[in-house]
Amino acid sequence: MGEPNTKNALIESAIRIFQQKGFQMTRVSDIVSDAGVSQGTFYNYFRSKEEVFREICNDFIDQVQKKFIERTEHMFDGDTSAEVVGNVHQVVRDLFKIYHDNLDVAELLFREGIGNGGIFKEIYEGMLAIFLELIEEQVQKAVHRGFIHIEDAQIGSVFLFGLFERSLLYFMLIQKTADLDKLERVMVEFILKGLSFDYNFKI
Amino acid sequence: MGEPNTKNALIESAIRIFQQKGFQMTRVSDIVSDAGVSQGTFYNYFRSKEEVFREICNDFIDQVQKKFIERTEHMFDGDTSAEVVGNVHQVVRDLFKIYHDNLDVAELLFREGIGNGGIFKEIYEGMLAIFLELIEEQVQKAVHRGFIHIEDAQIGSVFLFGLFERSLLYFMLIQKTADLDKLERVMVEFILKGLSFDYNFKI
Amino acid sequence: MGEPNTKNALIESAIRIFQQKGFQMTRVSDIVSDAGVSQGTFYNYFRSKEEVFREICNDFIDQVQKKFIERTEHMFDGDTSAEVVGNVHQVVRDLFKIYHDNLDVAELLFREGIGNGGIFKEIYEGMLAIFLELIEEQVQKAVHRGFIHIEDAQIGSVFLFGLFERSLLYFMLIQKTADLDKLERVMVEFILKGLSFDYNFKI
Amino acid sequence: MGEPNTKNALIESAIRIFQQKGFQMTRVSDIVSDAGVSQGTFYNYFRSKEEVFREICNDFIDQVQKKFIERTEHMFDGDTSAEVVGNVHQVVRDLFKIYHDNLDVAELLFREGIGNGGIFKEIYEGMLAIFLELIEEQVQKAVHRGFIHIEDAQIGSVFLFGLFERSLLYFMLIQKTADLDKLERVMVEFILKGLSFDYNFKI
DNA sequence: AATGAATGAGAATTCATTCAT
DNA sequence: CATGAATGAATTCTCATTCAT
């Protein structure tokens, strides 16, 4: 009783405090006092501070990955350029939403996942690998279907990822005032043009 | 480049160790033993561990910023599209070189600058602001000259920055095997097309 | 020997784990998980970890003491030297058996009883006192009957105890390969000669 | 400066406190406050509480071993029984002295060396092996020279060790009132008789 | 300038014990 | 009787920083 509640409370507090103070500066005592449980209770659920962090990140990545697959697999679907453009918009909008819905953990991962002496390097790089592969696959498909063109699909997918990730980091987490509709519009146009999209194709 | 004095030795050691272990995991004792001086000596030159880090980052940013200005201020110069394309290539190549020449500190800054509970958030965000402003300025100029187009120059400059930074992070620091000529080619094409560059303009 | 109830299970587990890990390194959680009951159940039977240990030791000492009295009180009985020698052999053999039958607790007590910051000093020293007194009594009796001789019976009984205890510790617990028949033979001879036994006496 | 003093102070305090409270119950804070230095200083000299203990024990064993070799190697020297008896007395007296001079560490080792979940089992057993070997060697030599007799020299040396160690433990550390002259006299007689010493031999 | 021993606040983690169910 | 989540005191060890020499 209280079992899953306590663990959830700890996870939620951990996310909140990690986000505020960063992993290294967060004390287990901060987490437990935020969660309203005792110091020892923490260790009934997690072996260490690092373990909560990993658990949070992995949960997030799993969940986002699943949604990401659902959304992106129809990214360049469509028989006419208008349909494709519509789908790309839809995908970008969906991804914004996923990101926005998980803003706290996303921030945590993007901020913390890189530094910290490489403790979480593997987590960030693992996530990067997963997403790059998924994006590349879609880009390849569209290249084969002939309505976009890029010399190297892997490079292209790194561009798309960088473009997307840094934009959201910048506009959602740093500036915190984002006109998401506009961002979506500008991004879709930039991407499609960058990928030499054929705005007049029809199968 | 400077005289091989104690302070330089400490800075070089600090860069090396920070890069290997990250800021938080680096011990002052690691730095001094790498530099071959005693623990106390460190504090004759720096008030704290944080101070060396700031000094390293700020030196890097100052230096890169200067080069960056030099290079980018002629980014979209030229009276014909061919000249502009040539200049863009030149700028991208130069930036690659700057990044490559400072790979150690660049990695340090990009890896550490974000996390760490916001200690260095300000450094990273300061740097981001500087570069975004410089890029935006160039983009604006080119938009006014009429041969590129983008709905919002700030958004565009974030795209360019993200594109560039994450690509170099990925190919230079993670994959570690980069065909820089190809990357340059693909990047320039992607950027110019993304910015609706008029490949046929002539003044 | 008892009913296979929870308390016995806990005691048996406690003996096993204490023996493996020592008192201090044994966790109550080790004991209960070995016994297959929950953490709380332990405290329905024992007030503390120390209490199980005391209970185990005291049970052992009581039981051994009883047997020890039975056996030793006829140690030097007999009207001829041959009878006495036979009885001494019998006693030594019996004591070996007691020790062997209780090897686990014996080890526990001899290993743990001394150290641990004196927590169990009293237990070990109490046991020592009991056995030394019993031995001394027998030695006195034999001295009075005139067929052994020793300047100080207390010192002699300490010798006998040390001789016996360390031998069994060494051969049973450290070397683990003991030719008990030989050990018995050598020990009886050593003891009797050491005590200036008159191999030719007859009443 | 202060360097060896601090370390020595810590070792002396450690011996004192370990002896009073036992290894497990001793806190590093007890040691440092007794030594009058700060908590951190302890860790400039020892990696852990265990390390001081090992260092203390090993120093003691090394030192005692050296003296023990010096003394025992002439244990059964002599051309007449009287000379041998004299030598045995001398050796026993010397060993009492070594033990007495190092009473604090001896107590520490004999009390703590055994228990503690086997952490220091190896230390105690290592020491035991060393001393048993040295004793056995002397016993063998005397057996070959023909004036003592024992069926098994190894068993005999375990007897001698047990006899000696437990006596000193009992009379010096537990009873704390020992008539050492008498103990020596009784012990030498017991040992020699136990070993079937030929009180009339002459070469 | 250089040294390096000393400092001590601070953090993570452990585990015997309690108690409401 | 049994349970097991919760507790929190207690302890070890770390490491940036100071300062007398």
PDB file of N, CA, C and O in Angstrom, chain C residues 154-183:
ATOM      1  N   GLN C 154      45.146 -24.457  38.384  1.00  0.00           N
ATOM      2  CA  GLN C 154      44.448 -23.504  37.500  1.00  0.00           C
ATOM      3  C   GLN C 154      45.245 -23.298  36.215  1.00  0.00           C
ATOM      4  O   GLN C 154      44.704 -23.356  35.113  1.00  0.00           O
ATOM      5  N   ILE C 155      46.531 -23.070  36.399  1.00  0.00           N
ATOM      6  CA  ILE C 155      47.372 -22.919  35.203  1.00  0.00           C
ATOM      7  C   ILE C 155      47.257 -24.152  34.326  1.00  0.00           C
ATOM      8  O   ILE C 155      47.072 -24.065  33.104  1.00  0.00           O
ATOM      9  N   GLY C 156      47.301 -25.295  34.961  1.00  0.00           N
ATOM     10  CA  GLY C 156      47.187 -26.534  34.191  1.00  0.00           C
ATOM     11  C   GLY C 156      45.890 -26.597  33.414  1.00  0.00           C
ATOM     12  O   GLY C 156      45.865 -27.009  32.247  1.00  0.00           O
ATOM     13  N   SER C 157      44.814 -26.160  34.039  1.00  0.00           N
ATOM     14  CA  SER C 157      43.548 -26.276  33.318  1.00  0.00           C
ATOM     15  C   SER C 157      43.487 -25.281  32.152  1.00  0.00           C
ATOM     16  O   SER C 157      42.905 -25.563  31.105  1.00  0.00           O
ATOM     17  N   VAL C 158      44.119 -24.143  32.321  1.00  0.00           N
ATOM     18  CA  VAL C 158      44.201 -23.220  31.185  1.00  0.00           C
ATOM     19  C   VAL C 158      44.994 -23.868  30.045  1.00  0.00           C
ATOM     20  O   VAL C 158      44.609 -23.790  28.877  1.00  0.00           O
ATOM     21  N   PHE C 159      46.082 -24.554  30.425  1.00  0.00           N
ATOM     22  CA  PHE C 159      46.854 -25.248  29.388  1.00  0.00           C
ATOM     23  C   PHE C 159      45.974 -26.255  28.645  1.00  0.00           C
ATOM     24  O   PHE C 159      45.958 -26.293  27.422  1.00  0.00           O
ATOM     25  N   LEU C 160      45.253 -27.045  29.436  1.00  0.00           N
ATOM     26  CA  LEU C 160      44.425 -28.080  28.794  1.00  0.00           C
ATOM     27  C   LEU C 160      43.381 -27.455  27.881  1.00  0.00           C
ATOM     28  O   LEU C 160      43.147 -27.913  26.759  1.00  0.00           O
ATOM     29  N   PHE C 161      42.789 -26.397  28.381  1.00  0.00           N
ATOM     30  CA  PHE C 161      41.759 -25.743  27.563  1.00  0.00           C
ATOM     31  C   PHE C 161      42.361 -25.181  26.263  1.00  0.00           C
ATOM     32  O   PHE C 161      41.833 -25.410  25.169  1.00  0.00           O
ATOM     33  N   GLY C 162      43.451 -24.462  26.398  1.00  0.00           N
ATOM     34  CA  GLY C 162      44.080 -23.839  25.224  1.00  0.00           C
ATOM     35  C   GLY C 162      44.510 -24.872  24.208  1.00  0.00           C
ATOM     36  O   GLY C 162      44.247 -24.747  23.004  1.00  0.00           O
ATOM     37  N   LEU C 163      45.142 -25.876  24.725  1.00  0.00           N
ATOM     38  CA  LEU C 163      45.589 -27.008  23.927  1.00  0.00           C
ATOM     39  C   LEU C 163      44.447 -27.570  23.101  1.00  0.00           C
ATOM     40  O   LEU C 163      44.541 -27.767  21.885  1.00  0.00           O
ATOM     41  N   PHE C 164      43.368 -27.847  23.810  1.00  0.00           N
ATOM     42  CA  PHE C 164      42.222 -28.488  23.212  1.00  0.00           C
ATOM     43  C   PHE C 164      41.512 -27.554  22.221  1.00  0.00           C
ATOM     44  O   PHE C 164      41.290 -27.901  21.058  1.00  0.00           O
ATOM     45  N   GLU C 165      41.211 -26.379  22.685  1.00  0.00           N
ATOM     46  CA  GLU C 165      40.408 -25.467  21.862  1.00  0.00           C
ATOM     47  C   GLU C 165      41.134 -25.071  20.582  1.00  0.00           C
ATOM     48  O   GLU C 165      40.592 -25.153  19.485  1.00  0.00           O
ATOM     49  N   ARG C 166      42.382 -24.668  20.721  1.00  0.00           N
ATOM     50  CA  ARG C 166      43.112 -24.244  19.524  1.00  0.00           C
ATOM     51  C   ARG C 166      43.367 -25.415  18.561  1.00  0.00           C
ATOM     52  O   ARG C 166      43.382 -25.234  17.357  1.00  0.00           O
ATOM     53  N   SER C 167      43.549 -26.602  19.111  1.00  0.00           N
ATOM     54  CA  SER C 167      43.760 -27.758  18.229  1.00  0.00           C
ATOM     55  C   SER C 167      42.528 -27.996  17.373  1.00  0.00           C
ATOM     56  O   SER C 167      42.618 -28.210  16.174  1.00  0.00           O
ATOM     57  N   LEU C 168      41.389 -27.974  18.048  1.00  0.00           N
ATOM     58  CA  LEU C 168      40.177 -28.249  17.276  1.00  0.00           C
ATOM     59  C   LEU C 168      39.914 -27.107  16.297  1.00  0.00           C
ATOM     60  O   LEU C 168      39.520 -27.349  15.148  1.00  0.00           O
ATOM     61  N   LEU C 169      40.126 -25.881  16.762  1.00  0.00           N
ATOM     62  CA  LEU C 169      39.972 -24.751  15.835  1.00  0.00           C
ATOM     63  C   LEU C 169      40.853 -24.965  14.619  1.00  0.00           C
ATOM     64  O   LEU C 169      40.407 -24.857  13.472  1.00  0.00           O
ATOM     65  N   TYR C 170      42.104 -25.318  14.894  1.00  0.00           N
ATOM     66  CA  TYR C 170      43.051 -25.428  13.782  1.00  0.00           C
ATOM     67  C   TYR C 170      42.736 -26.610  12.874  1.00  0.00           C
ATOM     68  O   TYR C 170      42.616 -26.458  11.658  1.00  0.00           O
ATOM     69  N   PHE C 171      42.567 -27.765  13.476  1.00  0.00           N
ATOM     70  CA  PHE C 171      42.418 -28.940  12.608  1.00  0.00           C
ATOM     71  C   PHE C 171      41.023 -29.098  12.032  1.00  0.00           C
ATOM     72  O   PHE C 171      40.861 -29.552  10.909  1.00  0.00           O
ATOM     73  N   MET C 172      40.013 -28.705  12.800  1.00  0.00           N
ATOM     74  CA  MET C 172      38.662 -28.862  12.249  1.00  0.00           C
ATOM     75  C   MET C 172      38.230 -27.673  11.412  1.00  0.00           C
ATOM     76  O   MET C 172      37.590 -27.828  10.379  1.00  0.00           O
ATOM     77  N   LEU C 173      38.580 -26.479  11.861  1.00  0.00           N
ATOM     78  CA  LEU C 173      38.007 -25.323  11.183  1.00  0.00           C
ATOM     79  C   LEU C 173      38.948 -24.686  10.176  1.00  0.00           C
ATOM     80  O   LEU C 173      38.502 -24.126   9.176  1.00  0.00           O
ATOM     81  N   ILE C 174      40.239 -24.734  10.421  1.00  0.00           N
ATOM     82  CA  ILE C 174      41.148 -24.103   9.461  1.00  0.00           C
ATOM     83  C   ILE C 174      41.657 -25.125   8.449  1.00  0.00           C
ATOM     84  O   ILE C 174      41.403 -24.997   7.260  1.00  0.00           O
ATOM     85  N   GLN C 175      42.348 -26.154   8.964  1.00  0.00           N
ATOM     86  CA  GLN C 175      42.862 -27.161   8.024  1.00  0.00           C
ATOM     87  C   GLN C 175      41.759 -28.017   7.433  1.00  0.00           C
ATOM     88  O   GLN C 175      41.830 -28.472   6.298  1.00  0.00           O
ATOM     89  N   LYS C 176      40.760 -28.266   8.215  1.00  0.00           N
ATOM     90  CA  LYS C 176      39.591 -29.045   7.783  1.00  0.00           C
ATOM     91  C   LYS C 176      39.863 -30.502   7.415  1.00  0.00           C
ATOM     92  O   LYS C 176      39.005 -31.191   6.894  1.00  0.00           O
ATOM     93  N   THR C 177      41.100 -30.934   7.637  1.00  0.00           N
ATOM     94  CA  THR C 177      41.368 -32.345   7.410  1.00  0.00           C
ATOM     95  C   THR C 177      42.043 -32.843   8.672  1.00  0.00           C
ATOM     96  O   THR C 177      43.210 -32.589   8.893  1.00  0.00           O
ATOM     97  N   ALA C 178      41.303 -33.511   9.473  1.00  0.00           N
ATOM     98  CA  ALA C 178      41.893 -33.936  10.736  1.00  0.00           C
ATOM     99  C   ALA C 178      41.802 -35.447  10.873  1.00  0.00           C
ATOM    100  O   ALA C 178      40.745 -36.041  10.658  1.00  0.00           O
ATOM    101  N   ASP C 179      42.928 -36.044  11.215  1.00  0.00           N
ATOM    102  CA  ASP C 179      42.917 -37.459  11.584  1.00  0.00           C
ATOM    103  C   ASP C 179      42.638 -37.472  13.083  1.00  0.00           C
ATOM    104  O   ASP C 179      43.538 -37.359  13.901  1.00  0.00           O
ATOM    105  N   LEU C 180      41.346 -37.605  13.401  1.00  0.00           N
ATOM    106  CA  LEU C 180      40.957 -37.408  14.802  1.00  0.00           C
ATOM    107  C   LEU C 180      41.514 -38.486  15.730  1.00  0.00           C
ATOM    108  O   LEU C 180      41.802 -38.219  16.898  1.00  0.00           O
ATOM    109  N   ASP C 181      41.670 -39.686  15.190  1.00  0.00           N
ATOM    110  CA  ASP C 181      42.226 -40.747  16.038  1.00  0.00           C
ATOM    111  C   ASP C 181      43.650 -40.418  16.446  1.00  0.00           C
ATOM    112  O   ASP C 181      44.030 -40.558  17.605  1.00  0.00           O
ATOM    113  N   LYS C 182      44.393 -39.970  15.463  1.00  0.00           N
ATOM    114  CA  LYS C 182      45.774 -39.624  15.759  1.00  0.00           C
ATOM    115  C   LYS C 182      45.840 -38.429  16.710  1.00  0.00           C
ATOM    116  O   LYS C 182      46.594 -38.434  17.689  1.00  0.00           O
ATOM    117  N   LEU C 183      45.000 -37.444  16.418  1.00  0.00           N
ATOM    118  CA  LEU C 183      45.000 -36.253  17.260  1.00  0.00           C
ATOM    119  C   LEU C 183      44.697 -36.648  18.708  1.00  0.00           C
ATOM    120  O   LEU C 183      45.354 -36.179  19.649  1.00  0.00           O
TER     121      LEU C 183
END
